[in-house]
Amino acid sequence: MANITVIGAQWGDEGKGKIVDWLASKADVVVRFQGGHNAGHTLVIGNQVYKLHLLPSGIVRKGKLSIIGNGVVIDPWALLKEIAELRAQGVEITPANLLVSENAPLILPLHGEIDRALEEARAEKIGTTGRGIGPAYEDKVGRRGLRICDLAHPETLRKKIANMLMYHNALLQGLGAKPVDIVACAKSLEEIAPLITPHVSSSWQALDKARNDNKKILFEGAQGIMLDVDHGTYPFVTSSNTVAAQAAIGTGVGADQIGYVLGITKAYTTRVGAGPFPTELMDDTGETLGKRGNEFGTTTGRKRRCGWFDAVQMRQAVRTSGIHGIVLTKLDVMDTLKEIKICVAYECRGRKYDCLPASADLQAEVKPVYETLPGWESSIQGVRKFDALPENAVKYIRRLEALIGAPAAAISTSPQREDTILVKDLFQ
């Protein structure tokens, strides 16, 4: 199977951008399959830095077809802004290299207003980015949402908006917010529709053609597995499925087409926003990891919480997503540490756990059980061969592989795309 599905195997921000870009250079088609503009990938190619939020990572490379699948919720204004920014950097974006799925849900300004109002009203904050992702997904399953294909039908657009606002205006008024005007909402969509519709088509048909033409397809996830609405640390999760199976559902291909599942994980653990984080470090080591790893979100700029590698969480991610191999990123961030800890189990209420319990109450109480390994205390930045790594770095990698039940397919030793140790020949 030539296809590869890339997913974040922790709480997001694992360095997927670099890895996806590296794989995109070998792929023919790159597809986003979930999330919205609440996620971000930073690509560093030579001296150029690209910050992507909705667009697939293949868009910055010539000769690739980039597809935004039906599993993605799309803020059309955010999409047009991102396209304009990349064009200003010299990236060519046309209907020939960017396809937007016709059945992808739309995010409207009212979704962001509701998102922020609800977060403000909550006694316990979830940590939403406030960009309307959750409310847009709610509209999708509530069967009242607008979809990209609706932009091509102005004659029925206002009727559909009225149906949506029958629900949302009541909610906004209940939250003390101003109701949305149907005419103004419709007009704003009608103005931008001509800029979006040339890119709109059927993602599943385009991918079926790519399969028949023996093209290499790269499915690109956004957030991490532990933010999955079903399998993550609920309710501190995103509003979509982030596990590998969503690559099929969110694009319209058969489940047999997602190919080799590659889980991206840091050599330590980070998390943005609220929610349980068993291995979080509130000390100098946590500060060191944050500073050396430049742990600030691409999309929001929020500081990431840092902690030791959580093998319990990762083992669970491997099993729930069918991960075949991992890419271990930011190993060089740990170069200065004398000792390194790995969480191998949890303890809670007198019981030992080998997985993260589903209960939010228990998740908030679990304590990590650690195993300690010696650090390598030398720079590995830029190392590109496995046998050039220090002995203790190799021991650390081998121990992680044994604990999580998946091998390292690649190891990243700096932010540069070329500084990657390739253990398995991906896209062979």
Short mmCIF file of C-alpha atoms in Angstrom, two decimals:
data_model
loop_
_atom_site.label_atom_id
_atom_site.label_comp_id
_atom_site.label_asym_id
_atom_site.label_seq_id
_atom_site.Cartn_x
_atom_site.Cartn_y
_atom_site.Cartn_z
CA MET A 1 0.00 0.00 0.00
CA ALA A 2 1.53 3.27 -1.16
CA ASN A 3 -0.75 5.57 0.85
CA ILE A 4 0.18 7.03 4.24
CA THR A 5 -2.02 8.51 6.96
CA VAL A 6 -0.28 10.92 9.32
CA ILE A 7 -1.84 11.57 12.71
CA GLY A 8 -0.79 13.30 15.89
CA ALA A 9 -0.36 10.63 18.56
CA GLN A 10 -0.52 12.88 21.65
CA TRP A 11 -2.49 16.11 22.31
CA GLY A 12 -1.45 17.81 19.07
CA ASP A 13 1.51 20.07 18.27
CA GLU A 14 3.80 17.06 17.78
CA GLY A 15 5.65 18.53 14.80
CA LYS A 16 3.41 17.07 12.10
CA GLY A 17 4.09 19.99 9.76
CA LYS A 18 7.72 19.11 9.16
CA ILE A 19 6.96 15.41 8.71
CA VAL A 20 3.98 15.98 6.43
CA ASP A 21 6.02 18.35 4.28
CA TRP A 22 8.81 15.80 4.08
CA LEU A 23 6.32 13.12 2.97
CA ALA A 24 4.45 15.54 0.70
CA SER A 25 7.57 15.90 -1.42
CA LYS A 26 7.11 12.21 -2.33
CA ALA A 27 3.30 12.13 -2.56
CA ASP A 28 1.07 13.01 -5.51
CA VAL A 29 -2.00 14.03 -3.48
CA VAL A 30 -2.19 15.54 0.02
CA VAL A 31 -5.53 15.57 1.86
CA ARG A 32 -6.78 17.19 5.08
CA PHE A 33 -9.52 15.06 6.67
CA GLN A 34 -10.66 16.69 9.95
CA GLY A 35 -10.53 19.78 12.13
CA GLY A 36 -10.65 23.40 11.09
CA HIS A 37 -8.51 26.52 11.30
CA ASN A 38 -7.98 25.86 15.02
CA ALA A 39 -4.98 23.73 14.07
CA GLY A 40 -1.73 24.82 12.49
CA HIS A 41 1.32 23.39 10.76
CA THR A 42 4.57 25.28 10.38
CA LEU A 43 6.68 24.32 7.37
CA VAL A 44 10.30 25.39 7.05
CA ILE A 45 11.63 24.99 3.51
CA GLY A 46 15.03 26.54 3.01
CA ASN A 47 14.78 30.11 4.27
CA GLN A 48 11.01 30.26 3.82
CA VAL A 49 8.55 29.66 6.66
CA TYR A 50 4.94 28.81 5.82
CA LYS A 51 2.18 28.77 8.43
CA LEU A 52 -0.79 26.65 7.39
CA HIS A 53 -4.12 26.29 9.16
CA LEU A 54 -6.66 24.91 6.67
CA LEU A 55 -4.61 24.24 3.56
CA PRO A 56 -2.93 20.83 3.18
CA SER A 57 0.86 20.87 3.41
CA GLY A 58 1.23 19.81 -0.23
CA ILE A 59 0.03 23.24 -1.38
CA VAL A 60 3.52 24.75 -1.06
CA ARG A 61 4.98 22.19 -3.49
CA LYS A 62 4.48 22.31 -7.24
CA GLY A 63 2.88 19.40 -9.03
CA LYS A 64 0.78 18.24 -6.05
CA LEU A 65 -3.00 18.11 -5.75
CA SER A 66 -4.16 19.38 -2.36
CA ILE A 67 -7.63 18.45 -1.12
CA ILE A 68 -9.63 19.76 1.83
CA GLY A 69 -11.91 16.84 2.65
CA ASN A 70 -15.51 16.73 3.81
CA GLY A 71 -14.41 16.02 7.39
CA VAL A 72 -12.95 19.54 7.69
CA VAL A 73 -15.11 22.46 8.85
CA ILE A 74 -14.23 25.49 6.73
CA ASP A 75 -14.29 29.16 7.62
CA PRO A 76 -14.33 30.58 4.06
CA TRP A 77 -12.90 33.94 5.15
CA ALA A 78 -10.03 32.22 6.97
CA LEU A 79 -9.43 30.07 3.88
CA LEU A 80 -9.27 33.08 1.55
CA LYS A 81 -6.96 34.91 3.95
CA GLU A 82 -4.62 31.92 4.08
CA ILE A 83 -4.63 31.62 0.28
CA ALA A 84 -3.79 35.32 -0.05
CA GLU A 85 -0.93 35.06 2.45
CA LEU A 86 0.62 32.10 0.64
CA ARG A 87 0.24 33.76 -2.74
CA ALA A 88 2.11 36.75 -1.31
CA GLN A 89 4.93 34.31 -0.48
CA GLY A 90 5.01 33.14 -4.10
CA VAL A 91 2.88 29.99 -3.78
CA GLU A 92 0.69 29.28 -6.79
CA ILE A 93 -2.86 28.30 -5.79
CA THR A 94 -5.43 27.56 -8.50
CA PRO A 95 -8.42 25.22 -8.98
CA ALA A 96 -5.95 22.85 -10.62
CA ASN A 97 -3.95 22.26 -7.41
CA LEU A 98 -6.52 23.00 -4.67
CA LEU A 99 -9.80 21.11 -4.39
CA VAL A 100 -12.34 21.86 -1.65
CA SER A 101 -14.88 19.13 -0.93
CA GLU A 102 -18.38 20.14 -1.89
CA ASN A 103 -19.90 18.55 1.22
CA ALA A 104 -17.55 20.14 3.77
CA PRO A 105 -19.43 22.13 6.46
CA LEU A 106 -19.11 25.92 6.64
CA ILE A 107 -18.07 27.92 9.70
CA LEU A 108 -19.87 31.27 9.86
CA PRO A 109 -19.01 34.26 12.06
CA LEU A 110 -21.95 33.37 14.30
CA HIS A 111 -20.25 30.06 15.17
CA GLY A 112 -17.29 31.94 16.62
CA GLU A 113 -19.61 34.22 18.60
CA ILE A 114 -21.41 31.22 20.07
CA ASP A 115 -18.15 29.41 20.76
CA ARG A 116 -16.75 32.34 22.73
CA ALA A 117 -20.01 33.06 24.56
CA LEU A 118 -20.38 29.45 25.68
CA GLU A 119 -16.77 29.27 26.86
CA GLU A 120 -17.25 32.45 28.86
CA ALA A 121 -20.41 31.05 30.45
CA ARG A 122 -18.82 27.75 31.49
CA ALA A 123 -17.85 27.30 35.12
CA GLU A 124 -14.98 25.06 33.97
CA LYS A 125 -13.29 26.21 30.77
CA ILE A 126 -12.64 23.62 28.04
CA GLY A 127 -9.88 25.65 26.40
CA THR A 128 -11.53 26.17 23.01
CA THR A 129 -9.80 28.49 20.55
CA GLY A 130 -13.10 30.31 20.10
CA ARG A 131 -13.04 29.95 16.33
CA GLY A 132 -16.43 28.29 15.94
CA ILE A 133 -15.19 24.75 15.30
CA GLY A 134 -17.43 23.03 17.85
CA PRO A 135 -20.66 24.86 16.96
CA ALA A 136 -20.06 24.16 13.24
CA TYR A 137 -19.69 20.44 13.92
CA GLU A 138 -22.83 20.60 16.09
CA ASP A 139 -24.73 22.12 13.16
CA LYS A 140 -23.45 19.34 10.90
CA VAL A 141 -24.81 16.53 13.07
CA GLY A 142 -27.88 18.63 13.91
CA ARG A 143 -28.64 18.74 10.15
CA ARG A 144 -29.04 22.50 10.08
CA GLY A 145 -25.57 23.52 8.90
CA LEU A 146 -24.52 25.06 5.61
CA ARG A 147 -22.06 23.25 3.36
CA ILE A 148 -19.61 24.46 0.75
CA CYS A 149 -21.93 23.34 -2.08
CA ASP A 150 -24.63 25.71 -0.81
CA LEU A 151 -22.52 28.69 -1.94
CA ALA A 152 -23.38 27.82 -5.54
CA HIS A 153 -27.14 28.15 -4.88
CA PRO A 154 -27.92 31.74 -3.81
CA GLU A 155 -31.63 31.20 -4.55
CA THR A 156 -31.95 28.85 -1.54
CA LEU A 157 -29.11 30.15 0.63
CA ARG A 158 -31.23 32.56 2.70
CA LYS A 159 -33.84 29.89 3.43
CA LYS A 160 -31.10 27.60 4.77
CA ILE A 161 -29.60 30.42 6.84
CA ALA A 162 -33.03 31.18 8.32
CA ASN A 163 -33.41 27.53 9.32
CA MET A 164 -30.01 27.65 11.06
CA LEU A 165 -30.71 30.96 12.81
CA MET A 166 -34.03 29.72 14.19
CA TYR A 167 -31.84 27.67 16.53
CA HIS A 168 -28.84 29.94 16.99
CA ASN A 169 -30.55 33.27 17.59
CA ALA A 170 -32.50 31.76 20.47
CA LEU A 171 -29.23 30.50 21.93
CA LEU A 172 -27.45 33.82 21.44
CA GLN A 173 -30.27 35.73 23.10
CA GLY A 174 -30.19 33.28 26.01
CA LEU A 175 -26.46 34.02 26.41
CA GLY A 176 -27.09 37.77 26.30
CA ALA A 177 -25.56 38.17 22.84
CA LYS A 178 -26.93 40.02 19.81
CA PRO A 179 -28.96 37.92 17.31
CA VAL A 180 -27.65 37.46 13.77
CA ASP A 181 -29.34 39.21 10.84
CA ILE A 182 -30.32 36.80 8.04
CA VAL A 183 -29.85 39.31 5.22
CA ALA A 184 -26.41 40.44 6.38
CA CYS A 185 -25.27 36.84 6.85
CA ALA A 186 -26.45 35.85 3.37
CA LYS A 187 -24.90 38.90 1.75
CA SER A 188 -21.48 38.23 3.27
CA LEU A 189 -21.54 34.67 1.90
CA GLU A 190 -22.77 35.75 -1.52
CA GLU A 191 -19.87 38.20 -1.80
CA ILE A 192 -17.17 35.57 -1.27
CA ALA A 193 -18.88 32.66 -3.05
CA PRO A 194 -17.29 33.43 -6.48
CA LEU A 195 -13.82 33.19 -4.91
CA ILE A 196 -14.48 29.78 -3.35
CA THR A 197 -16.66 27.92 -5.84
CA PRO A 198 -13.99 27.48 -8.58
CA HIS A 199 -12.14 25.16 -6.16
CA VAL A 200 -15.23 23.16 -5.17
CA SER A 201 -15.61 19.57 -6.35
CA SER A 202 -16.16 16.01 -5.14
CA SER A 203 -13.24 14.89 -2.96
CA TRP A 204 -14.19 11.23 -3.00
CA GLN A 205 -14.32 11.13 -6.80
CA ALA A 206 -10.96 12.89 -7.11
CA LEU A 207 -9.43 10.40 -4.67
CA ASP A 208 -11.00 7.46 -6.44
CA LYS A 209 -9.43 8.65 -9.68
CA ALA A 210 -6.08 9.05 -7.92
CA ARG A 211 -6.37 5.47 -6.65
CA ASN A 212 -7.14 4.15 -10.13
CA ASP A 213 -4.17 6.11 -11.50
CA ASN A 214 -1.89 4.55 -8.84
CA LYS A 215 -1.14 7.93 -7.26
CA LYS A 216 0.49 8.15 -3.83
CA ILE A 217 -1.92 9.75 -1.37
CA LEU A 218 -0.97 11.38 1.91
CA PHE A 219 -3.79 11.84 4.44
CA GLU A 220 -2.96 14.67 6.82
CA GLY A 221 -4.46 14.89 10.32
CA ALA A 222 -4.66 18.05 12.37
CA GLN A 223 -5.00 17.68 16.16
CA GLY A 224 -3.76 14.71 18.21
CA ILE A 225 -5.47 11.43 19.10
CA MET A 226 -6.02 12.41 22.73
CA LEU A 227 -8.23 15.26 21.49
CA ASP A 228 -10.53 12.82 19.68
CA VAL A 229 -14.18 13.46 20.62
CA ASP A 230 -14.69 9.74 21.33
CA HIS A 231 -11.27 8.46 22.42
CA GLY A 232 -9.66 11.54 23.96
CA THR A 233 -9.77 13.27 27.35
CA TYR A 234 -13.45 14.20 27.06
CA PRO A 235 -14.77 16.90 27.50
CA PHE A 236 -11.36 18.56 27.01
CA VAL A 237 -11.24 17.52 23.37
CA THR A 238 -11.88 18.89 19.91
CA SER A 239 -15.23 18.33 18.17
CA SER A 240 -14.11 15.85 15.53
CA ASN A 241 -12.58 12.39 15.36
CA THR A 242 -8.81 12.60 15.11
CA VAL A 243 -7.99 8.88 14.99
CA ALA A 244 -6.74 7.33 11.75
CA ALA A 245 -10.11 5.86 10.77
CA GLN A 246 -11.36 9.42 10.21
CA ALA A 247 -9.05 9.65 7.19
CA ALA A 248 -11.52 7.42 5.34
CA ILE A 249 -14.70 9.02 6.66
CA GLY A 250 -13.44 12.58 6.27
CA THR A 251 -12.49 12.18 2.61
CA GLY A 252 -14.78 9.52 1.18
CA VAL A 253 -12.32 6.71 0.50
CA GLY A 254 -12.68 3.11 1.56
CA ALA A 255 -11.16 2.11 4.90
CA ASP A 256 -8.64 -0.05 3.02
CA GLN A 257 -7.16 3.06 1.38
CA ILE A 258 -5.67 4.83 4.42
CA GLY A 259 -2.52 2.72 4.10
CA TYR A 260 0.41 2.93 6.51
CA VAL A 261 -0.61 4.77 9.68
CA LEU A 262 2.19 7.00 10.93
CA GLY A 263 1.83 8.45 14.42
CA ILE A 264 3.79 11.62 15.15
CA THR A 265 4.97 11.99 18.75
CA LYS A 266 7.39 14.21 20.59
CA ALA A 267 10.18 12.70 22.66
CA TYR A 268 8.35 14.34 25.56
CA THR A 269 4.71 15.45 25.92
CA THR A 270 2.93 18.80 25.51
CA ARG A 271 -0.61 20.03 25.73
CA VAL A 272 -2.32 23.36 24.98
CA GLY A 273 -5.35 24.50 26.93
CA ALA A 274 -7.24 22.92 29.78
CA GLY A 275 -7.64 19.24 30.59
CA PRO A 276 -5.81 16.37 32.29
CA PHE A 277 -2.08 16.01 31.69
CA PRO A 278 -0.67 13.31 34.01
CA THR A 279 3.03 13.92 33.30
CA GLU A 280 2.95 17.73 33.32
CA LEU A 281 6.06 19.33 34.80
CA MET A 282 5.63 22.53 36.80
CA ASP A 283 9.35 22.92 37.47
CA ASP A 284 12.62 23.98 35.85
CA THR A 285 12.67 20.87 33.64
CA GLY A 286 9.27 21.79 32.22
CA GLU A 287 10.51 25.31 31.56
CA THR A 288 13.64 23.94 29.86
CA LEU A 289 11.57 21.75 27.54
CA GLY A 290 9.29 24.67 26.70
CA LYS A 291 12.12 27.08 25.92
CA ARG A 292 14.32 24.64 23.99
CA GLY A 293 11.31 23.25 22.12
CA ASN A 294 9.84 26.69 21.36
CA GLU A 295 6.52 25.46 22.67
CA PHE A 296 4.03 28.03 21.43
CA GLY A 297 1.02 27.20 19.23
CA THR A 298 1.23 27.94 15.48
CA THR A 299 -2.38 29.10 15.27
CA THR A 300 -3.03 30.65 18.68
CA GLY A 301 0.44 31.50 20.03
CA ARG A 302 -0.59 29.94 23.34
CA LYS A 303 2.15 28.55 25.56
CA ARG A 304 2.16 24.76 25.67
CA ARG A 305 2.27 22.80 28.90
CA CYS A 306 5.25 20.41 28.95
CA GLY A 307 5.89 17.05 30.61
CA TRP A 308 7.66 13.71 30.42
CA PHE A 309 6.87 11.14 27.74
CA ASP A 310 3.65 9.30 28.61
CA ALA A 311 4.01 5.72 27.36
CA VAL A 312 0.58 4.77 28.75
CA GLN A 313 -1.15 7.41 26.66
CA MET A 314 0.95 6.55 23.61
CA ARG A 315 0.27 2.82 23.89
CA GLN A 316 -3.44 3.63 23.94
CA ALA A 317 -3.04 5.85 20.87
CA VAL A 318 -1.20 3.09 19.01
CA ARG A 319 -4.02 0.65 19.66
CA THR A 320 -7.01 2.92 18.99
CA SER A 321 -5.56 4.22 15.73
CA GLY A 322 -3.80 1.13 14.43
CA ILE A 323 -0.47 2.96 14.27
CA HIS A 324 2.13 0.98 12.30
CA GLY A 325 5.10 3.19 13.17
CA ILE A 326 5.96 6.47 14.83
CA VAL A 327 8.02 9.52 14.00
CA LEU A 328 9.79 10.68 17.14
CA THR A 329 10.21 14.46 16.95
CA LYS A 330 12.22 16.99 18.97
CA LEU A 331 14.60 14.42 20.42
CA ASP A 332 17.28 17.12 20.39
CA VAL A 333 15.27 19.24 22.84
CA MET A 334 16.30 16.80 25.58
CA ASP A 335 20.04 17.07 24.88
CA THR A 336 20.86 18.88 28.14
CA LEU A 337 18.96 16.63 30.56
CA LYS A 338 20.94 14.50 32.99
CA GLU A 339 18.02 12.15 33.67
CA ILE A 340 14.91 11.41 31.65
CA LYS A 341 11.69 9.94 32.99
CA ILE A 342 9.06 7.86 31.20
CA CYS A 343 5.54 7.33 32.53
CA VAL A 344 4.94 3.55 32.46
CA ALA A 345 1.66 3.35 34.44
CA TYR A 346 -0.86 5.41 36.42
CA GLU A 347 -2.01 5.16 40.00
CA CYS A 348 -5.41 6.36 41.20
CA ARG A 349 -7.44 5.60 44.31
CA GLY A 350 -5.25 2.68 45.25
CA ARG A 351 -5.39 1.07 41.82
CA LYS A 352 -2.79 0.84 39.06
CA TYR A 353 -3.90 1.61 35.49
CA ASP A 354 -2.26 0.57 32.21
CA CYS A 355 -4.51 2.91 30.22
CA LEU A 356 -6.13 6.30 30.65
CA PRO A 357 -9.57 5.76 32.26
CA ALA A 358 -12.56 7.17 30.36
CA SER A 359 -13.96 8.99 33.40
CA ALA A 360 -13.02 12.69 33.52
CA ASP A 361 -13.03 12.43 37.32
CA LEU A 362 -10.43 9.67 37.31
CA GLN A 363 -8.39 11.33 34.55
CA ALA A 364 -8.03 14.39 36.76
CA GLU A 365 -6.69 12.27 39.64
CA VAL A 366 -4.29 9.79 38.01
CA LYS A 367 -0.65 10.04 39.06
CA PRO A 368 2.22 8.87 36.85
CA VAL A 369 4.46 5.95 37.73
CA TYR A 370 7.91 6.73 36.35
CA GLU A 371 10.90 4.83 35.08
CA THR A 372 14.17 6.81 34.97
CA LEU A 373 16.82 6.59 32.25
CA PRO A 374 20.13 8.45 31.95
CA GLY A 375 20.28 11.37 29.52
CA TRP A 376 22.91 11.67 26.78
CA GLU A 377 24.01 15.22 27.70
CA SER A 378 25.38 16.01 24.25
CA SER A 379 24.04 17.70 21.12
CA ILE A 380 22.32 15.52 18.54
CA GLN A 381 20.93 18.45 16.55
CA GLY A 382 21.19 17.72 12.86
CA VAL A 383 22.16 14.03 13.22
CA ARG A 384 20.88 12.10 10.19
CA LYS A 385 22.08 8.55 10.85
CA PHE A 386 20.83 6.26 13.59
CA ASP A 387 24.26 4.86 14.42
CA ALA A 388 25.52 8.41 15.00
CA LEU A 389 23.19 8.89 17.98
CA PRO A 390 24.66 8.67 21.51
CA GLU A 391 24.22 5.30 23.21
CA ASN A 392 21.79 6.67 25.82
CA ALA A 393 19.64 8.27 23.11
CA VAL A 394 19.41 4.89 21.38
CA LYS A 395 18.47 3.22 24.68
CA TYR A 396 15.75 5.80 25.23
CA ILE A 397 14.28 5.22 21.77
CA ARG A 398 14.36 1.43 22.14
CA ARG A 399 12.64 1.64 25.54
CA LEU A 400 9.87 3.82 24.12
CA GLU A 401 9.32 1.37 21.26
CA ALA A 402 9.00 -1.54 23.69
CA LEU A 403 6.59 0.31 25.96
CA ILE A 404 4.20 1.59 23.27
CA GLY A 405 4.27 -1.43 20.96
CA ALA A 406 5.28 0.38 17.77
CA PRO A 407 8.66 0.95 16.10
CA ALA A 408 10.24 4.28 15.24
CA ALA A 409 9.92 4.76 11.48
CA ALA A 410 11.80 8.07 11.62
CA ILE A 411 13.46 10.36 14.17
CA SER A 412 13.64 14.14 13.89
CA THR A 413 16.72 15.90 15.28
CA SER A 414 16.01 19.56 14.41
CA PRO A 415 13.24 21.75 12.93
CA GLN A 416 14.84 21.41 9.48
CA ARG A 417 13.12 18.89 7.21
CA GLU A 418 16.42 17.33 6.14
CA ASP A 419 17.48 16.58 9.71
CA THR A 420 15.52 13.35 9.88
CA ILE A 421 16.80 9.85 10.54
CA LEU A 422 14.84 7.52 8.26
CA VAL A 423 14.50 4.07 9.80
CA LYS A 424 11.79 2.82 7.44
CA ASP A 425 11.57 3.73 3.76
CA LEU A 426 8.16 5.42 3.67
CA PHE A 427 6.34 5.83 0.35
CA GLN A 428 8.57 3.12 -1.10
#
